[in-house]
GROMACS .gro file of C-alpha atoms in nm:
model
  272
    1MET     CA    1   0.018  -0.897  -3.957
    2MET     CA    2   0.205  -0.775  -3.621
    3ASP     CA    3   0.518  -0.763  -3.644
    4LEU     CA    4   0.668  -0.936  -3.350
    5SER     CA    5   0.916  -0.863  -3.390
    6ARG     CA    6   0.927  -0.527  -3.313
    7SER     CA    7   0.855  -0.627  -2.986
    8ILE     CA    8   1.140  -0.489  -2.694
    9GLN     CA    9   1.116  -0.583  -2.304
   10GLN     CA   10   1.326  -0.372  -2.031
   11SER     CA   11   1.380  -0.430  -1.700
   12SER     CA   12   1.240  -0.213  -1.487
   13PRO     CA   13   1.504   0.032  -1.354
   14PHE     CA   14   1.475  -0.153  -0.962
   15PHE     CA   15   1.576  -0.507  -1.115
   16LEU     CA   16   1.903  -0.523  -0.985
   17LYS     CA   17   1.837  -0.367  -0.606
   18ARG     CA   18   1.547  -0.711  -0.699
   19VAL     CA   19   1.776  -0.967  -0.767
   20LYS     CA   20   1.986  -0.813  -0.459
   21TYR     CA   21   1.673  -0.872  -0.277
   22PHE     CA   22   1.618  -1.227  -0.388
   23LEU     CA   23   1.967  -1.320  -0.303
   24SER     CA   24   1.978  -1.236   0.068
   25ARG     CA   25   1.595  -1.384   0.064
   26LEU     CA   26   1.790  -1.704  -0.107
   27PHE     CA   27   2.084  -1.716   0.144
   28GLY     CA   28   1.915  -1.561   0.465
   29THR     CA   29   1.547  -1.518   0.647
   30ARG     CA   30   1.514  -1.160   0.491
   31LEU     CA   31   1.111  -1.130   0.335
   32GLN     CA   32   1.102  -0.963  -0.009
   33LYS     CA   33   0.809  -0.998  -0.277
   34ALA     CA   34   0.807  -1.214  -0.543
   35LYS     CA   35   0.741  -0.971  -0.864
   36GLY     CA   36   0.895  -0.924  -1.129
   37ILE     CA   37   0.808  -0.588  -1.366
   38TYR     CA   38   0.954  -0.536  -1.680
   39PHE     CA   39   0.807  -0.221  -1.999
   40VAL     CA   40   0.740  -0.344  -2.324
   41THR     CA   41   0.716  -0.229  -2.662
   42VAL     CA   42   0.488  -0.341  -2.952
   43ASN     CA   43   0.482  -0.167  -3.275
   44GLY     CA   44   0.591   0.137  -3.090
   45HIS     CA   45   0.330   0.070  -2.782
   46ARG     CA   46   0.494  -0.006  -2.423
   47PHE     CA   47   0.299  -0.182  -2.200
   48LYS     CA   48   0.379  -0.330  -1.851
   49ARG     CA   49   0.442  -0.640  -1.706
   50LEU     CA   50   0.339  -0.789  -1.392
   51ILE     CA   51   0.477  -1.143  -1.342
   52LEU     CA   52   0.321  -1.214  -0.968
   53CYS     CA   53   0.436  -1.550  -0.776
   54ASP     CA   54   0.144  -1.709  -0.814
   55SER     CA   55  -0.242  -1.719  -1.029
   56PHE     CA   56  -0.452  -1.635  -0.739
   57LEU     CA   57  -0.231  -1.329  -0.676
   58ALA     CA   58  -0.367  -1.212  -1.003
   59THR     CA   59  -0.712  -1.284  -1.049
   60GLU     CA   60  -0.760  -1.030  -0.706
   61ILE     CA   61  -0.530  -0.743  -0.866
   62GLU     CA   62  -0.737  -0.773  -1.192
   63GLN     CA   63  -1.034  -0.859  -1.013
   64HIS     CA   64  -1.053  -0.518  -0.789
   65LEU     CA   65  -0.843  -0.309  -1.156
   66ASP     CA   66  -1.192  -0.436  -1.253
   67ASP     CA   67  -1.439  -0.233  -1.010
   68TYR     CA   68  -1.235   0.064  -1.095
   69ARG     CA   69  -1.183   0.069  -1.448
   70GLU     CA   70  -1.383   0.334  -1.558
   71SER     CA   71  -1.232   0.596  -1.270
   72GLY     CA   72  -0.861   0.637  -1.452
   73TYR     CA   73  -0.733   0.567  -1.168
   74PHE     CA   74  -0.564   0.269  -1.243
   75PRO     CA   75  -0.394   0.125  -1.551
   76PRO     CA   76  -0.607  -0.043  -1.782
   77VAL     CA   77  -0.521  -0.405  -1.742
   78VAL     CA   78  -0.487  -0.538  -2.131
   79ALA     CA   79  -0.500  -0.887  -2.046
   80ARG     CA   80  -0.439  -1.165  -1.774
   81TYR     CA   81  -0.283  -1.531  -1.808
   82GLU     CA   82  -0.255  -1.703  -1.537
   83HIS     CA   83   0.054  -1.516  -1.322
   84GLU     CA   84   0.109  -1.253  -1.536
   85ILE     CA   85  -0.047  -0.928  -1.550
   86TRP     CA   86  -0.004  -0.722  -1.853
   87LEU     CA   87  -0.100  -0.306  -1.838
   88GLU     CA   88  -0.098   0.001  -2.032
   89TYR     CA   89   0.192   0.204  -1.979
   90VAL     CA   90   0.035   0.526  -1.884
   91GLU     CA   91   0.171   0.896  -1.943
   92GLY     CA   92   0.256   1.142  -1.653
   93THR     CA   93   0.478   1.354  -1.455
   94SER     CA   94   0.623   1.175  -1.184
   95VAL     CA   95   0.506   1.373  -0.800
   96ARG     CA   96   0.789   1.459  -0.626
   97SER     CA   97   0.703   1.754  -0.390
   98VAL     CA   98   0.361   1.736  -0.195
   99ASP     CA   99   0.114   2.053  -0.199
  100GLU     CA  100  -0.238   2.136  -0.122
  101HIS     CA  101  -0.296   2.043  -0.489
  102PHE     CA  102  -0.197   1.764  -0.483
  103VAL     CA  103  -0.364   1.604  -0.063
  104LEU     CA  104  -0.713   1.733  -0.230
  105LYS     CA  105  -0.691   1.560  -0.509
  106LEU     CA  106  -0.544   1.274  -0.278
  107ALA     CA  107  -0.870   1.295  -0.065
  108GLU     CA  108  -1.066   1.202  -0.349
  109PHE     CA  109  -0.853   0.912  -0.513
  110TYR     CA  110  -0.886   0.745  -0.142
  111ALA     CA  111  -1.289   0.872  -0.086
  112THR     CA  112  -1.284   0.697  -0.449
  113ILE     CA  113  -1.205   0.327  -0.321
  114TYR     CA  114  -1.321   0.369  -0.016
  115GLY     CA  115  -1.674   0.418  -0.099
  116ASN     CA  116  -1.612   0.067  -0.297
  117ASN     CA  117  -1.929  -0.120  -0.111
  118PRO     CA  118  -1.784  -0.023   0.256
  119ILE     CA  119  -1.933  -0.238   0.550
  120LEU     CA  120  -1.920  -0.144   0.949
  121LEU     CA  121  -1.793  -0.425   1.175
  122ASN     CA  122  -1.787  -0.466   1.567
  123THR     CA  123  -1.445  -0.454   1.585
  124LYS     CA  124  -1.402  -0.736   1.853
  125GLU     CA  125  -1.567  -0.975   1.642
  126SER     CA  126  -1.266  -0.868   1.367
  127SER     CA  127  -0.975  -1.062   1.357
  128PHE     CA  128  -0.754  -0.668   1.354
  129PRO     CA  129  -0.742  -0.675   1.759
  130GLY     CA  130  -0.526  -0.977   1.722
  131ARG     CA  131  -0.363  -0.892   1.492
  132LEU     CA  132  -0.232  -0.596   1.648
  133VAL     CA  133  -0.140  -0.826   1.998
  134GLN     CA  134   0.058  -1.102   1.786
  135ASP     CA  135   0.240  -0.769   1.581
  136LEU     CA  136   0.309  -0.572   1.932
  137ARG     CA  137   0.378  -0.930   2.074
  138PHE     CA  138   0.674  -0.960   1.781
  139LEU     CA  139   0.859  -0.695   1.811
  140HIS     CA  140   0.840  -0.729   2.201
  141GLN     CA  141   0.997  -1.052   2.116
  142ILE     CA  142   1.284  -0.940   1.941
  143ASN     CA  143   1.332  -0.628   2.112
  144VAL     CA  144   1.220  -0.375   1.924
  145LEU     CA  145   0.960  -0.289   2.232
  146THR     CA  146   1.104  -0.257   2.613
  147GLN     CA  147   0.859  -0.407   2.798
  148ASP     CA  148   0.772  -0.088   2.943
  149ALA     CA  149   0.619  -0.013   2.586
  150TYR     CA  150   0.509  -0.348   2.562
  151SER     CA  151   0.257  -0.318   2.879
  152ASP     CA  152   0.212   0.059   2.765
  153LEU     CA  153   0.146  -0.030   2.460
  154GLN     CA  154  -0.124  -0.341   2.494
  155ILE     CA  155  -0.346  -0.031   2.770
  156ALA     CA  156  -0.307   0.136   2.345
  157VAL     CA  157  -0.508  -0.113   2.190
  158HIS     CA  158  -0.786  -0.124   2.447
  159ASP     CA  159  -0.862   0.218   2.499
  160SER     CA  160  -0.838   0.321   2.108
  161MET     CA  161  -0.991  -0.009   2.040
  162PRO     CA  162  -1.377   0.153   1.867
  163PRO     CA  163  -1.713  -0.030   1.882
  164GLN     CA  164  -1.698  -0.059   1.505
  165VAL     CA  165  -1.450  -0.065   1.211
  166TRP     CA  166  -1.468   0.038   0.872
  167VAL     CA  167  -1.341  -0.281   0.628
  168GLY     CA  168  -1.330  -0.307   0.226
  169ASP     CA  169  -1.081  -0.171  -0.096
  170GLU     CA  170  -0.772  -0.017   0.057
  171TYR     CA  171  -0.433   0.193  -0.089
  172THR     CA  172  -0.200   0.090   0.085
  173ASP     CA  173   0.137   0.114  -0.051
  174PRO     CA  174   0.039   0.540  -0.119
  175VAL     CA  175   0.452   0.630  -0.092
  176LEU     CA  176   0.492   0.900  -0.315
  177LYS     CA  177   0.679   0.740  -0.606
  178ASN     CA  178   0.378   0.512  -0.689
  179PHE     CA  179   0.163   0.790  -0.807
  180ILE     CA  180   0.178   0.981  -1.091
  181LEU     CA  181  -0.051   1.273  -1.278
  182ARG     CA  182  -0.208   1.216  -1.599
  183LYS     CA  183  -0.099   1.430  -1.890
  184GLU     CA  184  -0.421   1.458  -2.020
  185ASN     CA  185  -0.575   1.552  -1.737
  186GLU     CA  186  -0.326   1.585  -1.395
  187ARG     CA  187  -0.530   1.312  -1.246
  188ILE     CA  188  -0.386   1.054  -0.985
  189CYS     CA  189  -0.252   0.784  -1.165
  190VAL     CA  190  -0.155   0.483  -0.994
  191VAL     CA  191   0.143   0.292  -1.126
  192ASP     CA  192   0.200   0.030  -0.851
  193VAL     CA  193  -0.114  -0.160  -0.898
  194ASP     CA  194   0.000  -0.470  -0.606
  195GLY     CA  195  -0.115  -0.201  -0.339
  196LEU     CA  196  -0.472  -0.219  -0.416
  197SER     CA  197  -0.615  -0.444  -0.172
  198GLY     CA  198  -0.986  -0.532   0.024
  199ASN     CA  199  -1.088  -0.660   0.290
  200GLN     CA  200  -0.846  -0.412   0.518
  201LEU     CA  201  -0.895  -0.221   0.805
  202LEU     CA  202  -0.911   0.143   0.630
  203GLY     CA  203  -0.728   0.384   0.731
  204ILE     CA  204  -0.430   0.200   0.644
  205GLY     CA  205  -0.324   0.374   0.369
  206VAL     CA  206  -0.351   0.755   0.521
  207ALA     CA  207  -0.207   0.565   0.822
  208LYS     CA  208   0.120   0.501   0.558
  209ALA     CA  209   0.101   0.828   0.399
  210CYS     CA  210   0.117   1.027   0.694
  211ALA     CA  211   0.411   0.814   0.833
  212ARG     CA  212   0.605   0.917   0.492
  213TRP     CA  213   0.447   1.224   0.372
  214LEU     CA  214   0.081   1.364   0.454
  215GLY     CA  215   0.195   1.486   0.877
  216PRO     CA  216   0.182   1.829   0.753
  217TYR     CA  217  -0.138   1.794   0.591
  218GLN     CA  218  -0.321   1.563   0.840
  219SER     CA  219  -0.639   1.849   0.846
  220LEU     CA  220  -0.666   1.929   0.514
  221PHE     CA  221  -0.694   1.520   0.377
  222PHE     CA  222  -0.949   1.471   0.613
  223SER     CA  223  -1.207   1.704   0.578
  224ALA     CA  224  -1.093   1.700   0.253
  225LEU     CA  225  -1.238   1.303   0.209
  226SER     CA  226  -1.509   1.382   0.482
  227LYS     CA  227  -1.710   1.652   0.227
  228LYS     CA  228  -1.665   1.407  -0.044
  229GLY     CA  229  -1.863   1.105   0.165
  230ALA     CA  230  -1.604   0.843   0.261
  231PRO     CA  231  -1.632   0.660   0.578
  232ASP     CA  232  -1.507   0.788   0.901
  233PHE     CA  233  -1.285   0.671   1.088
  234GLN     CA  234  -1.061   0.945   1.167
  235ALA     CA  235  -1.191   0.912   1.517
  236TYR     CA  236  -1.109   0.651   1.581
  237PHE     CA  237  -0.769   0.694   1.381
  238ASN     CA  238  -0.508   0.621   1.704
  239PHE     CA  239  -0.667   0.208   1.668
  240VAL     CA  240  -0.580   0.199   1.243
  241GLU     CA  241  -0.267   0.377   1.306
  242LEU     CA  242  -0.165   0.143   1.565
  243CYS     CA  243  -0.282  -0.089   1.375
  244PHE     CA  244  -0.054   0.059   1.027
  245LEU     CA  245   0.284   0.056   1.247
  246ALA     CA  246   0.279  -0.207   1.422
  247LYS     CA  247   0.303  -0.484   1.111
  248TRP     CA  248   0.500  -0.138   0.910
  249MET     CA  249   0.827  -0.209   1.182
  250LYS     CA  250   0.717  -0.665   1.173
  251ARG     CA  251   0.764  -0.630   0.862
  252ALA     CA  252   1.097  -0.394   0.818
  253PHE     CA  253   1.220  -0.571   1.043
  254LEU     CA  254   1.111  -0.927   0.842
  255GLU     CA  255   1.254  -0.765   0.522
  256GLN     CA  256   1.588  -0.604   0.736
  257ASP     CA  257   1.441  -0.233   0.645
  258TRP     CA  258   1.625  -0.133   0.876
  259LYS     CA  259   1.564   0.230   0.849
  260VAL     CA  260   1.176   0.221   0.968
  261ILE     CA  261   1.337   0.041   1.376
  262ASP     CA  262   1.243   0.322   1.563
  263PRO     CA  263   1.100   0.241   1.879
  264SER     CA  264   1.035   0.608   1.898
  265LEU     CA  265   0.807   0.644   1.655
  266PHE     CA  266   0.496   0.509   1.918
  267ASP     CA  267   0.637   0.719   2.249
  268ARG     CA  268   0.290   0.866   2.141
  269PHE     CA  269   0.077   0.610   2.171
  270ARG     CA  270   0.261   0.493   2.552
  271HIS     CA  271   0.047   0.648   2.863
  272SER     CA  272   0.248   0.869   3.027
   0.00000   0.00000   0.00000
């Protein structure tokens, strides 16, 4: 019989940071995900316990992970009960720097995600232009965007909007700390699984990676992605980047992540 007395639960190393965020949200207007992360050791085996705010989100994440069970890109789901998910703890090496070898691995990862039943939609009949316009309006209302910048960006939305866009599965949070390289085969594994979601504008995750660290390798990445047969959103990537940037900066303002608030990031989309 299993000795449950040998079960040990440890808080995530970011526990204190999350407590600080919770208190700031409780006594103010700051937004923060209601999520708990713990590492549990049971009879010598480690697991990651992810506690979400409701069972709908947990079920949705479980379903997305099931689609990629055979890929090895995400930790296997051990169990999902109500609003929490248990995942296997995957051993691997943290990604601390970027080189061409890693970028090629990333392109292979995204080609797998984007290849899972994407659909091509009429852009004007989708929700993305409306969301972009609203996000820019909000940034103008709170004085992140000046009147001149806001006017220029409204023109940029119209000029950059393609007739059709690819929509489907996306990994939206490609910061380096969310990736490890598996010990057994050096394959990418994503440890922050709630960034995997469906019904997204394809390329949003890539846009974030470009803004954070992928920029110098953008050409190499797109070349490798194209060779893998992924849906082609490169021709309208300016529109994707603008959608990402407006949403990212809006959320940063609401989360009081002031280091992200940089109106100059919009300058390259404006008409001279």
